[in-house]
Coordinates of C-alpha atoms and ligand atoms in Angstrom, one line a residue:
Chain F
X1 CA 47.1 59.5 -45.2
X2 CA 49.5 60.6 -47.9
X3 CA 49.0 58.8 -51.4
X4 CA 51.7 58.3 -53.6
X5 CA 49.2 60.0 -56.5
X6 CA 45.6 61.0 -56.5
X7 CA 45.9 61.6 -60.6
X8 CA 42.9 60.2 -62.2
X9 CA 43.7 57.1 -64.5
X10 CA 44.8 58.0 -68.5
X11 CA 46.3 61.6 -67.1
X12 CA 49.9 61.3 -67.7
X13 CA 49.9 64.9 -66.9
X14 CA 52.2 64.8 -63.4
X15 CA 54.4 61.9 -64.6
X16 CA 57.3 64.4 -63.2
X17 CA 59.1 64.6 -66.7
X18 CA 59.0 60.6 -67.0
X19 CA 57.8 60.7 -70.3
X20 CA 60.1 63.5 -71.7
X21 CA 62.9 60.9 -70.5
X22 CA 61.3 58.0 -72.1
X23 CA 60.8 59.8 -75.4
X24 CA 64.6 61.2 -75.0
X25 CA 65.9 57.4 -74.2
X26 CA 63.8 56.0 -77.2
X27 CA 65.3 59.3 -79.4
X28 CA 68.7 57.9 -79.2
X29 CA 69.8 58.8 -75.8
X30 CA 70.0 55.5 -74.1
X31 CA 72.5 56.5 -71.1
X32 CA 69.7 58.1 -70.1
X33 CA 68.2 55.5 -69.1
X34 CA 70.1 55.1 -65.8
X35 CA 68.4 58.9 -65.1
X36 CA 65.1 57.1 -65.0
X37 CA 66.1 53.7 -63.1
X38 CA 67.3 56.3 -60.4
X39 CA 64.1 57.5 -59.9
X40 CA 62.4 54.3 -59.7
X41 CA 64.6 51.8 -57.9
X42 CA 63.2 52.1 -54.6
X43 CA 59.7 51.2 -55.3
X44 CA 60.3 48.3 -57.8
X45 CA 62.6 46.7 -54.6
X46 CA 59.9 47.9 -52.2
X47 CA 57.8 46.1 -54.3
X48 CA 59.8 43.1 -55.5
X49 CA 60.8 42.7 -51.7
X50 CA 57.4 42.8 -50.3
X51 CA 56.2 40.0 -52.4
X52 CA 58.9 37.5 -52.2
X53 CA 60.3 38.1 -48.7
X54 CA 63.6 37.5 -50.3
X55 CA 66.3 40.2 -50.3
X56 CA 68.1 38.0 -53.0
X57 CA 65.0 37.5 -55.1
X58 CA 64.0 40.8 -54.8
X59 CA 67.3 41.8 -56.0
X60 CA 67.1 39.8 -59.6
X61 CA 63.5 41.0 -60.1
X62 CA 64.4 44.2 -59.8
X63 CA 67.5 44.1 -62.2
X64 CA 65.1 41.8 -64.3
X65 CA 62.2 44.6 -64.0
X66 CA 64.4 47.3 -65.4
X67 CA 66.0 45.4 -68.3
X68 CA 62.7 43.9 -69.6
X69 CA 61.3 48.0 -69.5
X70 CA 64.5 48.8 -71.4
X71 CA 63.9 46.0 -73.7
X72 CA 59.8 47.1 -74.1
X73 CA 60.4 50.7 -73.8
X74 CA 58.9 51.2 -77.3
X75 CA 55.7 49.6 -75.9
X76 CA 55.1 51.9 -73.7
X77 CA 52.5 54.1 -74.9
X78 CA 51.9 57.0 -72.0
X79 CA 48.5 56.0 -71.1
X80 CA 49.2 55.4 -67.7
X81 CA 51.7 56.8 -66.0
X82 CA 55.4 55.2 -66.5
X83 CA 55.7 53.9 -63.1
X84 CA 52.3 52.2 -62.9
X85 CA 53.9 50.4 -66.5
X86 CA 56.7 49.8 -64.1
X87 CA 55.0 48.7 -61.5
X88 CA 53.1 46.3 -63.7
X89 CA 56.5 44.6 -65.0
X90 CA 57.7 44.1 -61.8
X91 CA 54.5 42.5 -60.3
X92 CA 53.9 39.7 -63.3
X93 CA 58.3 39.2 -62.7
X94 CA 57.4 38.4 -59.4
X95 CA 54.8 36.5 -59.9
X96 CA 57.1 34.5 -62.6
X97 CA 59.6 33.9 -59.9
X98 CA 57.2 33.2 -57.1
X99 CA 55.8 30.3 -59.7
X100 CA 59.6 28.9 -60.0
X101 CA 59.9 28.9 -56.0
X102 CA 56.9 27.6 -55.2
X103 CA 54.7 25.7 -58.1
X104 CA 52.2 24.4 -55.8
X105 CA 51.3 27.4 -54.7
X106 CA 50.3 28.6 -57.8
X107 CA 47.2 26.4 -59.0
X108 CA 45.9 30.2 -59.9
X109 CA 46.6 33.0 -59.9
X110 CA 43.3 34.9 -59.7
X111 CA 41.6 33.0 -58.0
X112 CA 41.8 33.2 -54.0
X113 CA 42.1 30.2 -52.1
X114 CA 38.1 29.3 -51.6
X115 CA 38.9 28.3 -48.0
X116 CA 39.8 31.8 -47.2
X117 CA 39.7 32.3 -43.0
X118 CA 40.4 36.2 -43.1
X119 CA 37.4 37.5 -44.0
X120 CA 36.1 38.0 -40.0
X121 CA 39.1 38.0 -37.5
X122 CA 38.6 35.3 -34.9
X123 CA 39.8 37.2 -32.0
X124 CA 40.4 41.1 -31.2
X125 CA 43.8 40.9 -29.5
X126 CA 44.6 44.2 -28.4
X127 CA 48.2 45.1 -29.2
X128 CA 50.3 45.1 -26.0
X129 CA 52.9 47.5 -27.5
X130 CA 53.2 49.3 -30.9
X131 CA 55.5 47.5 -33.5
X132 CA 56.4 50.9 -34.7
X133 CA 58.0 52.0 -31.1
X134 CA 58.8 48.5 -29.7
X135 CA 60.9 47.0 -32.6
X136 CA 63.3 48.3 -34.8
X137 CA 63.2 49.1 -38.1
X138 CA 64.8 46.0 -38.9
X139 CA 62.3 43.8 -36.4
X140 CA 59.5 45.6 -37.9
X141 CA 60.2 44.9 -41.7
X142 CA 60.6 41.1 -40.5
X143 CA 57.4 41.1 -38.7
X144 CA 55.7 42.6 -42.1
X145 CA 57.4 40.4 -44.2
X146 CA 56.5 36.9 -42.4
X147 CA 53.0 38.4 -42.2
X148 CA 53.0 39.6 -45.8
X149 CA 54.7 36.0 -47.0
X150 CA 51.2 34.1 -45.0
X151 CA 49.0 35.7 -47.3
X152 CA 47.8 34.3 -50.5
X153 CA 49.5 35.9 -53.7
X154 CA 46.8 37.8 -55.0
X155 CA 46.0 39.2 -52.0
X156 CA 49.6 39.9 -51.2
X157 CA 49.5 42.2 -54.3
X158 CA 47.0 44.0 -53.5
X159 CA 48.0 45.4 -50.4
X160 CA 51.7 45.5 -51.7
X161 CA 50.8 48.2 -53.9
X162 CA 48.3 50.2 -51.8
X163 CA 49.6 50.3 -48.7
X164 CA 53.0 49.5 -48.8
X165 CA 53.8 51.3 -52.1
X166 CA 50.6 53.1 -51.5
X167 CA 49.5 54.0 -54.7
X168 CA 45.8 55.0 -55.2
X169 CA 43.0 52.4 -55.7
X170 CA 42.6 53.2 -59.4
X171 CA 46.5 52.9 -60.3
X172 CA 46.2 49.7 -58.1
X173 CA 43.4 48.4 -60.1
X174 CA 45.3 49.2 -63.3
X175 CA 49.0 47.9 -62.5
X176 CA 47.0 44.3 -61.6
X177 CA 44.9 44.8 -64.2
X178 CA 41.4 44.4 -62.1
X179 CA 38.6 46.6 -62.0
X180 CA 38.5 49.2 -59.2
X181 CA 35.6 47.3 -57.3
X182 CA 37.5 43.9 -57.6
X183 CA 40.8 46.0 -55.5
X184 CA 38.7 46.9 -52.8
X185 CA 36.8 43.4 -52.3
X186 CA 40.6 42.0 -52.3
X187 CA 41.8 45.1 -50.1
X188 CA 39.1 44.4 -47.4
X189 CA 40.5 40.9 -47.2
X190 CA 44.0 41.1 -47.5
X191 CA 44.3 44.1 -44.7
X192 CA 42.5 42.2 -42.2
X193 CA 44.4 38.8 -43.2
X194 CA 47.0 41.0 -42.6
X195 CA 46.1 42.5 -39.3
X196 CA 45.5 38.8 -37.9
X197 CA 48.8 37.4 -38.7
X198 CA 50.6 40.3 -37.7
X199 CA 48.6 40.2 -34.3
X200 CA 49.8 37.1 -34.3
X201 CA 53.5 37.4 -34.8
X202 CA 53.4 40.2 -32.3
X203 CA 51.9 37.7 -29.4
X204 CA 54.4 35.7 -30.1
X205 CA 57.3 38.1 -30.2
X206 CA 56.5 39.6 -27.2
X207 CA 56.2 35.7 -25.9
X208 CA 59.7 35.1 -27.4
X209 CA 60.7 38.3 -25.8
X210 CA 59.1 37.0 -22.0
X211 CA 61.0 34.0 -22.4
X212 CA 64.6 35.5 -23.3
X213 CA 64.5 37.9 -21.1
X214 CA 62.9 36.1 -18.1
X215 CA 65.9 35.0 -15.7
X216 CA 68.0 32.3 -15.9
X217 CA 67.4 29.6 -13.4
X218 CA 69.5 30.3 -10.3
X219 CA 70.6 28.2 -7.6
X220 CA 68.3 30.4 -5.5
X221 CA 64.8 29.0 -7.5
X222 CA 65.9 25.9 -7.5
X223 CA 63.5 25.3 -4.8
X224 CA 60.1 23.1 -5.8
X225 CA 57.1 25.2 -7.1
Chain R
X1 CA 19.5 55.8 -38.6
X2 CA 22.1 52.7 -39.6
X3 CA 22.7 50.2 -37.2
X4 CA 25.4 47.7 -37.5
X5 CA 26.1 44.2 -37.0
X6 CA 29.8 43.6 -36.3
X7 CA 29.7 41.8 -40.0
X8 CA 28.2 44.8 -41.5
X9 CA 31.2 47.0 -39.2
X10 CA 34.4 44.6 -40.9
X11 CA 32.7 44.7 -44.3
X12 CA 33.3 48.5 -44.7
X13 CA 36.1 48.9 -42.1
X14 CA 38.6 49.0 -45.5
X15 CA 36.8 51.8 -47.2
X16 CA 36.2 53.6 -43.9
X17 CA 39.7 54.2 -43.0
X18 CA 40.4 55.6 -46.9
X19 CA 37.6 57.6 -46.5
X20 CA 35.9 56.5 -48.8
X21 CA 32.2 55.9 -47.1
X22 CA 30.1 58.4 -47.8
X23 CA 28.0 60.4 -44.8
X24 CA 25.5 57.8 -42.9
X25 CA 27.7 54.9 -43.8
X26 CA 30.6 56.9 -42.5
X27 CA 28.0 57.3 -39.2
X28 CA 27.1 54.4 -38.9
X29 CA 30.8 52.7 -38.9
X30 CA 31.8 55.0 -36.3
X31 CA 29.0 54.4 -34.1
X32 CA 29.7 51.1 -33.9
X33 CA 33.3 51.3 -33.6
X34 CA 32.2 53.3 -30.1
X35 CA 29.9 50.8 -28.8
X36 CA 30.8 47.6 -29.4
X37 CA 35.1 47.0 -27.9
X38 CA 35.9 44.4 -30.2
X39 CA 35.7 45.9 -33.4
X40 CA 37.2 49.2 -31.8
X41 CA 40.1 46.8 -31.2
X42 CA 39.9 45.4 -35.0
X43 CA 39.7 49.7 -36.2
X44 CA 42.6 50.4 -34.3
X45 CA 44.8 47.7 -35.0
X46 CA 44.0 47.9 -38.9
X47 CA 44.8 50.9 -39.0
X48 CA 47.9 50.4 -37.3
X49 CA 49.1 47.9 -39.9
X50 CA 48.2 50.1 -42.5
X51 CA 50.3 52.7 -41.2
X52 CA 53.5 50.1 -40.4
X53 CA 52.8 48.3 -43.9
X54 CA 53.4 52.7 -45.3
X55 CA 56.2 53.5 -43.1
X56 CA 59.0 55.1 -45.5
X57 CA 61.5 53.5 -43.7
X58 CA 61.2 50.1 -44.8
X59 CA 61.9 48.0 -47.1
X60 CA 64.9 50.4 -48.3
X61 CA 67.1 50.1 -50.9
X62 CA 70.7 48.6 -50.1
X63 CA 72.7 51.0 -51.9
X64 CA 75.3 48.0 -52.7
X65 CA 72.1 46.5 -54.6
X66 CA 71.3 49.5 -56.6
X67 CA 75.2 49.8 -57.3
X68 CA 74.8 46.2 -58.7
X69 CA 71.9 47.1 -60.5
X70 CA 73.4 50.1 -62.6
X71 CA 76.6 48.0 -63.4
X72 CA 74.4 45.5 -65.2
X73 CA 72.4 48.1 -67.1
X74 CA 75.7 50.0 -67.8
X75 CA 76.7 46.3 -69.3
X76 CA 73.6 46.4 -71.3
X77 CA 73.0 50.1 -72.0
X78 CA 77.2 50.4 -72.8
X79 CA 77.9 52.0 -77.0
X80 CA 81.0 48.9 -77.2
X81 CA 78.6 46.3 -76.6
X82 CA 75.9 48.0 -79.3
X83 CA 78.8 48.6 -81.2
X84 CA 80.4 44.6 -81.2
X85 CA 76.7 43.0 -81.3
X86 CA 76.4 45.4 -85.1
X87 CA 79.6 44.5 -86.1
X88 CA 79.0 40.8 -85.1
X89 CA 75.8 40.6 -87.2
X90 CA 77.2 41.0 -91.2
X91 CA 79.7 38.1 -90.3
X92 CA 77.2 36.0 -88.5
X93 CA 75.3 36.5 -91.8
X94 CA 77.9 35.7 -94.4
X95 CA 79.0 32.7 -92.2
X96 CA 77.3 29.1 -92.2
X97 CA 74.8 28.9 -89.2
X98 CA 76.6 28.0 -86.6
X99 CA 75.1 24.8 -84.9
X100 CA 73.0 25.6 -82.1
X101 CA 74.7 26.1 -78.5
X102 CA 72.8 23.2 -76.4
X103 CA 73.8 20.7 -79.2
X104 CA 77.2 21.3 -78.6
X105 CA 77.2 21.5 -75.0
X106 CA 75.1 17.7 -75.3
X107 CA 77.8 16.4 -77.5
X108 CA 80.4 16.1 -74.6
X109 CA 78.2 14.7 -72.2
X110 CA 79.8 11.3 -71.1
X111 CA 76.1 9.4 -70.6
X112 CA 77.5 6.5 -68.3
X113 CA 78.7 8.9 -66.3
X114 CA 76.0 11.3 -66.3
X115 CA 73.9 8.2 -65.2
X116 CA 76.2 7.1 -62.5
X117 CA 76.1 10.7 -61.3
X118 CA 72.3 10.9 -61.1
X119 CA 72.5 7.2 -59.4
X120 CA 74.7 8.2 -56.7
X121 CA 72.3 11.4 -56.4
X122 CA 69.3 9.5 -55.9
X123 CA 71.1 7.4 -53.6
X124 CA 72.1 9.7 -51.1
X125 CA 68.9 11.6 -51.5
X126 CA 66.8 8.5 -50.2
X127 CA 69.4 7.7 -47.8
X128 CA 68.7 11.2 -46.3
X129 CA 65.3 11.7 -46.3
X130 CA 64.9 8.2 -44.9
X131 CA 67.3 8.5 -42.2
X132 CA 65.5 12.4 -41.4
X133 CA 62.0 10.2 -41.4
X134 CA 63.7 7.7 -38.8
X135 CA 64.5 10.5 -36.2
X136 CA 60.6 11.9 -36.9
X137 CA 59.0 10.9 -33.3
X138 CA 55.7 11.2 -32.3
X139 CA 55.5 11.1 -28.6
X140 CA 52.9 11.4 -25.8
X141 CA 53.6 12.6 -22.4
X142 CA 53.1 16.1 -20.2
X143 CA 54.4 19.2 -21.1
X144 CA 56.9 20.2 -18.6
X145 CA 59.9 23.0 -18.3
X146 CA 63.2 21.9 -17.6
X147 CA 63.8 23.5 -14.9
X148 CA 60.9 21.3 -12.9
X149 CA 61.7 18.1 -15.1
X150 CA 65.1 17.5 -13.3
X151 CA 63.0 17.2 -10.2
X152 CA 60.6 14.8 -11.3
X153 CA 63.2 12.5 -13.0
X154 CA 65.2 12.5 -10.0
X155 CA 62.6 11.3 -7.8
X156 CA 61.4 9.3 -9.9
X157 CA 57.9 11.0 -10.7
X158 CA 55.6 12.0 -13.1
X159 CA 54.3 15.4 -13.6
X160 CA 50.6 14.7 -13.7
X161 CA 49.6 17.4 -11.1
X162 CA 52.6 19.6 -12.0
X163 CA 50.6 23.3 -11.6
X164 CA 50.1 25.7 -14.1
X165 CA 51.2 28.9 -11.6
X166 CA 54.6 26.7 -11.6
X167 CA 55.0 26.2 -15.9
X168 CA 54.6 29.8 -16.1
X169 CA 57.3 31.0 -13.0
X170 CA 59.9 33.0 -15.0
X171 CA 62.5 30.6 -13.9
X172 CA 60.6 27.9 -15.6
X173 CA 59.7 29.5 -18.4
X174 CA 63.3 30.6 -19.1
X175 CA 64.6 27.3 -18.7
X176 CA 62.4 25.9 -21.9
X177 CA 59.9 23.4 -22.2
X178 CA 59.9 19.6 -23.6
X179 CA 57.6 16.7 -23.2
X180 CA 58.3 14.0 -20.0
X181 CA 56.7 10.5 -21.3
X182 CA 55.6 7.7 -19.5
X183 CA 59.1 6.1 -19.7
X184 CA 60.5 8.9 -17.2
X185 CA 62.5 10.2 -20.5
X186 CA 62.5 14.1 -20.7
X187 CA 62.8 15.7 -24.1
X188 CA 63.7 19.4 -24.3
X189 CA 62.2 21.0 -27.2
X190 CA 64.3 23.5 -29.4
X191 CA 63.3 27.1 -28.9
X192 CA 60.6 27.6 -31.4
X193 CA 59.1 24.8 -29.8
X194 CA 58.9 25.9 -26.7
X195 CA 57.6 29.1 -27.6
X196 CA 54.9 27.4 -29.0
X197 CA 54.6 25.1 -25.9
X198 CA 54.4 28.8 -23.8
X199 CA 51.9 29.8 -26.0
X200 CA 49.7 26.8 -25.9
X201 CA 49.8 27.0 -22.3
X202 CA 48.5 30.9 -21.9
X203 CA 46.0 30.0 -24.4
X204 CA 44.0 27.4 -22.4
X205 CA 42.7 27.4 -19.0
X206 CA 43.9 23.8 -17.8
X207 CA 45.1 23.8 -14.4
X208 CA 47.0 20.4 -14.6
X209 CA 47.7 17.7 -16.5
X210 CA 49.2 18.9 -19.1
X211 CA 49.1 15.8 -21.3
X212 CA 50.6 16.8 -25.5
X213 CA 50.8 14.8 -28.5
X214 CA 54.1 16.1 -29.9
X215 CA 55.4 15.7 -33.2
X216 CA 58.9 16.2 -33.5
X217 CA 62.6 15.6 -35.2
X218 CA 65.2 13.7 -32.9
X219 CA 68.5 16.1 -33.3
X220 CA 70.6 15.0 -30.6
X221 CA 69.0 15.5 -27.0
X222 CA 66.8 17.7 -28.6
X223 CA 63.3 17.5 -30.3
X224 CA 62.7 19.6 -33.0
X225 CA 58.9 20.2 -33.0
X226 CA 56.5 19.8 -35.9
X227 CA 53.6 19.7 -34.2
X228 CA 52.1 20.0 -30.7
X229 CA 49.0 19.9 -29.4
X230 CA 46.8 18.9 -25.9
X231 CA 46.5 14.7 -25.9
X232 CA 42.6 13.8 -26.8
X233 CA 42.2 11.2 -24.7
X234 CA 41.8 12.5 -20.5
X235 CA 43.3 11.0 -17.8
X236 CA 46.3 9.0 -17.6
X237 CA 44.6 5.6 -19.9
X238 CA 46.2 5.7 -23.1
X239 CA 49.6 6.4 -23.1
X240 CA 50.0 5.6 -26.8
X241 CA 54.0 4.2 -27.7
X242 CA 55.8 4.4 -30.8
X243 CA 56.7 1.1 -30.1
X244 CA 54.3 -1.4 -29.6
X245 CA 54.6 -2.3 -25.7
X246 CA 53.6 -5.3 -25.2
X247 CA 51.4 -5.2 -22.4
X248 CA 50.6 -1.5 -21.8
X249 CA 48.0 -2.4 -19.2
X250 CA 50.3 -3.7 -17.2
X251 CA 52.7 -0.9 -17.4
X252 CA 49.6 1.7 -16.6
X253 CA 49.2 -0.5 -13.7
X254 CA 52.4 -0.1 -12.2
X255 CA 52.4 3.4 -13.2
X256 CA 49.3 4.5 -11.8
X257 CA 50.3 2.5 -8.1
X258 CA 53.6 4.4 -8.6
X259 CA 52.3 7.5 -8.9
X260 CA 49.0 7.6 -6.3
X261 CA 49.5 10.3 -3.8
Ligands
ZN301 ZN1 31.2 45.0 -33.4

């Protein structure tokens, strides 16, 4: 499996010439800091999106992401790498407009819901078809995202960052600010969570899908069962 | 040599598929994922959402949204607005404060009106949510599709021994499901519900009598479900009303004689 980064934590050597555009920004050359957005857009949205569900949301984090690094970009002190600062920025914005949507959600943050169910899935249900060949890519990123939405926050997070933006366990740890052993405990959880609801979702697509494409009563049926 | 419960299997199936077990763990996890089906089933559909949750493809970028965002950083990043914002400050500096923007915004609030607003607000809000709680129904009957519940109403019967082989005929299935009460009413559910209903129905092993407790919005014709689930009590005793009936024995009395074989 391909990881975004297998750089140890504290190396900003690889950064791919971040920091020489930060320090050029910070020098005086602030157009250049459309150079960097560029090459960081897609994962804040990837991220932003995965954690709200909402393309609009995800769309004023983002633009809110980017203008708070601009705003902090003196803060930035190149001990991790600039886009685990990023990503950092863009998870705590989430978080600020997931609080906004949904208060009652959010009695804490850190703590998982005690009555957690995921830790042993209840049933192995064998999937009938795979998402990846049976649904488009447009079914597939709804299926993910109604799966992704069930799961509590800080578990949400977790597997936001490894597996969807898949960066490595240590950059994980540092972007949510938790110790390495604490990601994996929440990792264990949160991919199995994951794998129940979207086993799930995909029963009862493919029950949705039985019941639209099953035919239409005819004249000829109409006869008693 | 490890041996694993299926507990001891899911609390390392995580690390496992990074890699990061080391030898006899690493063993051990796969031995059991070869002997015991159901967490072979768990490995391989983990590991299949891991692989969807990576896929490159999603979760892209509209390129109108990134166009969006570099207009409002051009707004922000642009030399005129650095320029006006340092011109701006001297004057701001040599002028009295100005007073502060809410104030201002407060002092041409007409308060009568404001209240009359927030009346009329709260008015139709209540109205709303109690005329929504007024169409919430909670109703008792069988699950039946639509297809079969024409047949029933028609002749005048209930579908206590309606089979299961029939509620799951593609015609049937196709034609939606609703609830049938003791009344003779049918109500068709909308189409999440009767998904639900379809899934209810693979999921137990009843033959017949497929008696529900349905929780539901009235929205026309059609009841929006909340809530669904197989009736408690068995047997046809019970049939609980919205409505207080006033002699429900009675009316099981009749029902039962008019339903015998
Ligand atoms: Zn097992």
């Amino acid at each position: 499996m391909s990881r975004e980064s297998a750089v140890p934590v504290g190396a900003p050597a690889g950064d791919d010439g971040d920091n020489a555009l930060v320090a050029a920004i910070r020098a005086g050359e602030r157009g250049r800091f459309q150079e960097l957005v560029a090459r960081h857009q897609r994962a804040v949205y990837r991220t932003a999106l995965a954690i709200l569900r909402s393309p609009e949301d995800a769309e004023d984090v983002t633009q809110e992401t980017f203008l708070r690094a601009l705003e902090h970009l003196d803060q930035f002190r190149g001990e991790a790498r600039f886009s685990t600062w990023l990503t950092q920025i863009c998870v705590n914005t989430s978080r600020m407009a997931l609080r906004k949507r949904h208060p009652e959600l959010w009695t804490s943050l850190d703590e998982p819901v005690t009555t957690d169910d995921g830790a042993l899935p209840r049933e192995a249900v064998e999937w009938r078809e795979d998402p990846e060949q049976a649904y488009s890519r447009q079914e597939q990123e709804e299926l993910l995202l109604n799966a992704l939405a069930g799961l509590h926050p800080s578990y949400r997070e977790v597997v936001v960052l490894r597996d969807i933006r898949q960066l490595s366990t240590e950059e994980t740890a540092q972007a949510l600010g938790l110790t390495v052993a604490n990601v994996k405990t929440r990792l264990l959880r949160a991919r199995l969570q994951l794998r129940d609801r979207l086993a799930a979702r995909l029963h009862a697509a493919a029950a949705a899908r039985d019941l639209a494409s099953s035919a239409p009563a005819s004249p000829k049926d109409d006869r008693p069962c | 040599m490890l041996t694993l419960t299926c507990e001891d299997f899911l609390a390392r199936i995580s690390e496992f598929i990074d890699g990061d077990l080391d030898g006899a763990w690493r063993q051990a996890v796969s031995d059991h994922a070869r002997d015991c089906p159901h967490c072979a089933v768990i490995l391989d559909t983990t590991q299949r959402t891991i692989r969807l949750a990576g896929e490159a493809q999603l979760f892209a970028l509209p390129p109108e949204v990134a166009e969006r965002l570099h207009a409002r950083l051009a707004a922000v990043l642009a030399p005129a607005a650095v320029e006006a914002s340092a011109e701006l400050a001297p004057a701001s500096l040599m002028a009295p404060p100005p007073p502060p923007r809410p104030r201002g915004w407060l002092e041409g609030w007409n308060w009568p009106l404001a209240w009359a607003v927030l009346g009329a607000v709260l008015i139709i809000f209540g109205g709303v949510s109690w005329w929504q709680q007024a169409r919430i129904r909670t109703l008792q009957g069988w699950l039946i599709d639509a297809h079969c519940a024409a047949r029933y109403i028609a002749a005048g019967d209930m579908p206590v021994s309606h089979p299961r082989w029939c509620l799951l005929q593609p015609a049937c299935v196709a034609s939606g499901y609703g609830v049938m009460t003791a009344q003779g009413r049918f109500w068709p559910f909308n189409r999440v519900g009767s998904i639900r209903a379809l899934l209810m129905l693979r999921a137990s092993n009843r033959q017949q009598n497929f008696r529900i407790t349905v929780r539901g919005e009235e929205r026309g014709p059609i009841l929006y479900v909340r809530s669904l689930r197989w009736a408690k009590a068995k047997g046809l005793i019970s049939v609980r009303l919205r409505a207080p009936a006033p002699s429900p024995r009675l009316r099981q009395a009749v029902y039962m004689t008019a339903t015998a074989p």
